[in-house]
Coordinates of C-alpha atoms in Angstrom, one line a residue:
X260 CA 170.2 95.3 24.8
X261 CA 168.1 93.6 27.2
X262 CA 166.9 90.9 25.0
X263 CA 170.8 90.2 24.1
X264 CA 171.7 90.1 28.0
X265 CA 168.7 87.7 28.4
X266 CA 169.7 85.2 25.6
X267 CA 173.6 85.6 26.5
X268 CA 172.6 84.5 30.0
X269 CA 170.5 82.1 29.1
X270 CA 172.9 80.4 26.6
X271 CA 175.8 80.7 29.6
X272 CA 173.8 79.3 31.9
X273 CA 173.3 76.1 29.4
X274 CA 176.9 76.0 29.5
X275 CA 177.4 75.5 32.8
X276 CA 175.1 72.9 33.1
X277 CA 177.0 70.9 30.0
X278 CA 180.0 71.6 31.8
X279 CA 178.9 70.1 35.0
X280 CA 177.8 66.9 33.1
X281 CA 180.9 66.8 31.0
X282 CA 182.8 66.9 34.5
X283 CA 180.9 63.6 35.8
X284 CA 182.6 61.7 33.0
X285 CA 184.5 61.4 29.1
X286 CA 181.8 60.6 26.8
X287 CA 184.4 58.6 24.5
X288 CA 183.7 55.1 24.4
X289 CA 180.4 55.3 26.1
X290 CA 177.3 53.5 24.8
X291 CA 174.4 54.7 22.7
X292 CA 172.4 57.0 24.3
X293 CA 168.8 55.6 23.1
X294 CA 166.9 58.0 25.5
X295 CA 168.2 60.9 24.7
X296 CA 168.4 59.8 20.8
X297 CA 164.5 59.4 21.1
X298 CA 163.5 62.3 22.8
X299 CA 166.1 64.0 20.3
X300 CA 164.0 62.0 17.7
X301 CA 160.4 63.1 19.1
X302 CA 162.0 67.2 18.9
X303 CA 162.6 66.8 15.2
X304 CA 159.7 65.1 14.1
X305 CA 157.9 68.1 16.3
X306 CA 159.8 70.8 13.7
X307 CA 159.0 68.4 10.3
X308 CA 155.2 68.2 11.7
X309 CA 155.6 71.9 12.2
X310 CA 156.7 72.4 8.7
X311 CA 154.2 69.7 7.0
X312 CA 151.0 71.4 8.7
X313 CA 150.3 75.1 9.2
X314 CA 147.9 74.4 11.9
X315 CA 150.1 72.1 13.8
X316 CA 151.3 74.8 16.6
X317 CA 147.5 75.7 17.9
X318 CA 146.4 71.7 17.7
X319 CA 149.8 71.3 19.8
X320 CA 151.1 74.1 22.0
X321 CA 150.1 74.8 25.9
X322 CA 147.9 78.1 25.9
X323 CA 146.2 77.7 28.3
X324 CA 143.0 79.6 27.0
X325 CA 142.6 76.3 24.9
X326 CA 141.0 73.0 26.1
X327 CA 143.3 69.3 25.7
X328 CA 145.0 67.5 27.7
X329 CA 147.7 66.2 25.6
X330 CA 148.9 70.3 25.2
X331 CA 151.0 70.1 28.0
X332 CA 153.2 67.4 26.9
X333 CA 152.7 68.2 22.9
X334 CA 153.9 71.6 23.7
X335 CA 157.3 70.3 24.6
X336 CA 158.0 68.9 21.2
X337 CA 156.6 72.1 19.1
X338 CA 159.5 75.0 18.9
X339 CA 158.2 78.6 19.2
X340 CA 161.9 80.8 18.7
X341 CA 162.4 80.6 14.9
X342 CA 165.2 78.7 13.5
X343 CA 167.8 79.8 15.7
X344 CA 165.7 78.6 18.8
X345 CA 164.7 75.0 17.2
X346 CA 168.2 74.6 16.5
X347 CA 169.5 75.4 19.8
X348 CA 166.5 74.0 21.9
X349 CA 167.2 70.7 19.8
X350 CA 171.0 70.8 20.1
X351 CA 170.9 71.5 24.1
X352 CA 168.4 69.0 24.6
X353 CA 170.1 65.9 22.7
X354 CA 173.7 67.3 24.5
X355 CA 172.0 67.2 28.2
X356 CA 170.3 64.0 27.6
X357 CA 172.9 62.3 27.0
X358 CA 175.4 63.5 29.7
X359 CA 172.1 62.6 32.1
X360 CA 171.5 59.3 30.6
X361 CA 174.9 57.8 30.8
X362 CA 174.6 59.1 34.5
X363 CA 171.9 58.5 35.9
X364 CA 170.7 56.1 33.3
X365 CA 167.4 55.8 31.2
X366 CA 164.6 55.2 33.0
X367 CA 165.8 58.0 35.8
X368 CA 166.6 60.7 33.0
X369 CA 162.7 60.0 31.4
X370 CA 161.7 60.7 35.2
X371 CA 163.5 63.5 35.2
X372 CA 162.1 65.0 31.5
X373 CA 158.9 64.5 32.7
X374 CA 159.4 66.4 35.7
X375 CA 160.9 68.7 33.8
X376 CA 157.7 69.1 31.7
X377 CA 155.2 68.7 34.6
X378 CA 156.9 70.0 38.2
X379 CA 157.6 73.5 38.0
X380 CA 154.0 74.3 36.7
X381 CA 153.1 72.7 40.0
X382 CA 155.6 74.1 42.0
X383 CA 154.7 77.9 40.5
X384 CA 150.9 77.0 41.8
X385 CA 151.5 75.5 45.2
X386 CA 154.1 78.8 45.4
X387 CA 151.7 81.0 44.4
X388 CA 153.6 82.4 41.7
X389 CA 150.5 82.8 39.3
X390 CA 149.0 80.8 36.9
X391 CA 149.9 79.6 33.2
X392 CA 151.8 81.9 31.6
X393 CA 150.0 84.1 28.8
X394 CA 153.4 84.9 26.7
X395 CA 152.8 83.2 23.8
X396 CA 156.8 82.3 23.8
X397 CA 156.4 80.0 26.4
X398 CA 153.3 77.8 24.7
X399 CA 155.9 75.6 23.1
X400 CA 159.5 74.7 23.7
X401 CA 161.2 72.2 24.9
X402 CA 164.3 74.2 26.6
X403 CA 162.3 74.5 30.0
X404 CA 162.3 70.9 30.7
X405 CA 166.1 70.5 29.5
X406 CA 167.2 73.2 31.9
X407 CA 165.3 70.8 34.6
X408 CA 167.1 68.0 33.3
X409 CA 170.8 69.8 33.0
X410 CA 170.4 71.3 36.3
X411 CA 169.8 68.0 37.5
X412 CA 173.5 67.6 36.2
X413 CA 175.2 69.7 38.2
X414 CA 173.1 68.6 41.2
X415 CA 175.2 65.3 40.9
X416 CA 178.4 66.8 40.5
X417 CA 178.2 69.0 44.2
X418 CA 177.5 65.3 45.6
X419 CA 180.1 63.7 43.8
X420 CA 183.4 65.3 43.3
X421 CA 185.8 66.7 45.5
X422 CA 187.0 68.9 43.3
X423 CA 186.1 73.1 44.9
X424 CA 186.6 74.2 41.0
X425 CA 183.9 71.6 39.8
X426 CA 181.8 72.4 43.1
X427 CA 181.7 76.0 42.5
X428 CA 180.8 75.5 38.9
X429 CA 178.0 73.0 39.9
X430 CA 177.0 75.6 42.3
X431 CA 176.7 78.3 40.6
X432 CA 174.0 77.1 38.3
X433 CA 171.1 77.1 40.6
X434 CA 172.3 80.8 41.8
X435 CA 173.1 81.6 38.4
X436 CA 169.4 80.7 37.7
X437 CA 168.1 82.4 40.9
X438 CA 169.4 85.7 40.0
X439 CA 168.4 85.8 36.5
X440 CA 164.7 84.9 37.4
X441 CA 165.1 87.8 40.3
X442 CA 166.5 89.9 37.2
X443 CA 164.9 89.6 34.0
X444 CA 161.9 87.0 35.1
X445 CA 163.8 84.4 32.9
X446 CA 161.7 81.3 33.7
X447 CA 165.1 79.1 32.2
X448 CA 166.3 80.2 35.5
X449 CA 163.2 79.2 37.8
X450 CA 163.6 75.9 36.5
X451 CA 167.1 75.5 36.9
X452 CA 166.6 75.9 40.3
X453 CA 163.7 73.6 40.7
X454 CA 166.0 71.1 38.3
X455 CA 168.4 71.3 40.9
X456 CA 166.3 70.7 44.1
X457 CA 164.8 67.5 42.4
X458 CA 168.3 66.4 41.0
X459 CA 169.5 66.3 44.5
X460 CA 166.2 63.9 45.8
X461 CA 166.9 61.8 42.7
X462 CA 170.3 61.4 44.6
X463 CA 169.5 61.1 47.9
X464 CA 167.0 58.2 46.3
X465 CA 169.2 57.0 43.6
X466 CA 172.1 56.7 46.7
X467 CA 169.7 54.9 49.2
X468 CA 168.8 52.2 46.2
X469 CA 172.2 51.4 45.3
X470 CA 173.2 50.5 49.1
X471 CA 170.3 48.8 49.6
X472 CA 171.5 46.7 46.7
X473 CA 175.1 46.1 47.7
X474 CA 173.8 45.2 51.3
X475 CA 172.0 42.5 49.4
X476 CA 174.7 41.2 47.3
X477 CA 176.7 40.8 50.4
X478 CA 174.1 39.0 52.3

């Protein structure tokens, strides 16, 4: 039962978070989404690698009681949940990245994978929330850096709509995420929330740019 509350969260959390990204725009008629195709691109070729060599998860996963500096980013392209999780780790992350890139645009949503991949490790250290996990479900994965990313979604719709319906959805992600971390220790959630703190400097940046630039152009 408490497995089934902790994926039923999890997955409503995700939908929350496509939700708020759905709400910041139609995605008819909008262009290609080459970031998100290739980071969709890298996840498959991650499973077919998987599939093509037995040996390809302990050359490529994060445990941290082995030695290489690549693990931490190989790790994010290596699925650890069976079928059902590759498919839905896959899925969610070429859905998020898509609503983020036709946001915030390419090069930011890359940014904002990355720090998806690298931030909250840091975060959890500087916190003092431990060290590396030793669950060997969290070696691999890439669904902890597209919570970061999708939370970064509704980070942008709080600052941009009007709306209280859309700003109570947007809202309730990073408490939604709070409380199941408090809960059932469901790092998804911890990451949502860090998603969302960066999401809202990557506006407060993002902002500052733009109106530098229309200053500019009016000059």
């Amino acid at each position: 039962m408490s497995e089934l509350l902790f994926s039923a969260t999890t997955a409503a959390l995700m939908v929350m978070m496509i939700n708020s990204g759905l709400a910041l725009g139609p995605a008819r008629g909008r262009p290609i989404p080459w970031v998100a195709v290739g980071l969709t691109a890298l996840a498959i070729c991650g499973v077919v690698i998987q599939l093509a060599w037995s040996g390809a998860m302990d050359a490529l996963d994060n445990d941290p009681a082995k030695t290489g500096w690549w693990r931490v980013l190989t790790s994010v392209f290596m699925q650890n949940g069976g079928v059902a999780g590759a498919v839905w780790n896959i899925a969610t992350l070429a859905i998020v990245a898509a609503l983020a890139q036709w946001f915030w645009g390419g090069p930011l949503t890359v940014a904002l994978f990355a720090g998806g991949i690298f931030l909250p490790e840091w975060v959890d250290a500087l916190l003092g929330m431990g060290g590396p996990s030793t669950d060997p479900r969290n070696f691999a994965g890439s669904s902890g850096a597209t919570y970061f990313l999708g939370a970064t979604l509704a980070t942008a719709l709080v600052m941009r709509t009007r709306l209280l319906k859309e700003r109570l959805l947007a809202v309730s992600v990073p408490l939604l995420g709070l409380a199941m971390w408090f809960a059932q220790s469901n790092g998804h959630g911890l990451v949502t929330a860090y998603g969302f703190i960066t999401g809202f400097l990557a506006w407060v940046a993002w902002r500052a740019i733009e109106t530098r630039r229309e200053s500019a152009h009016r000059r």
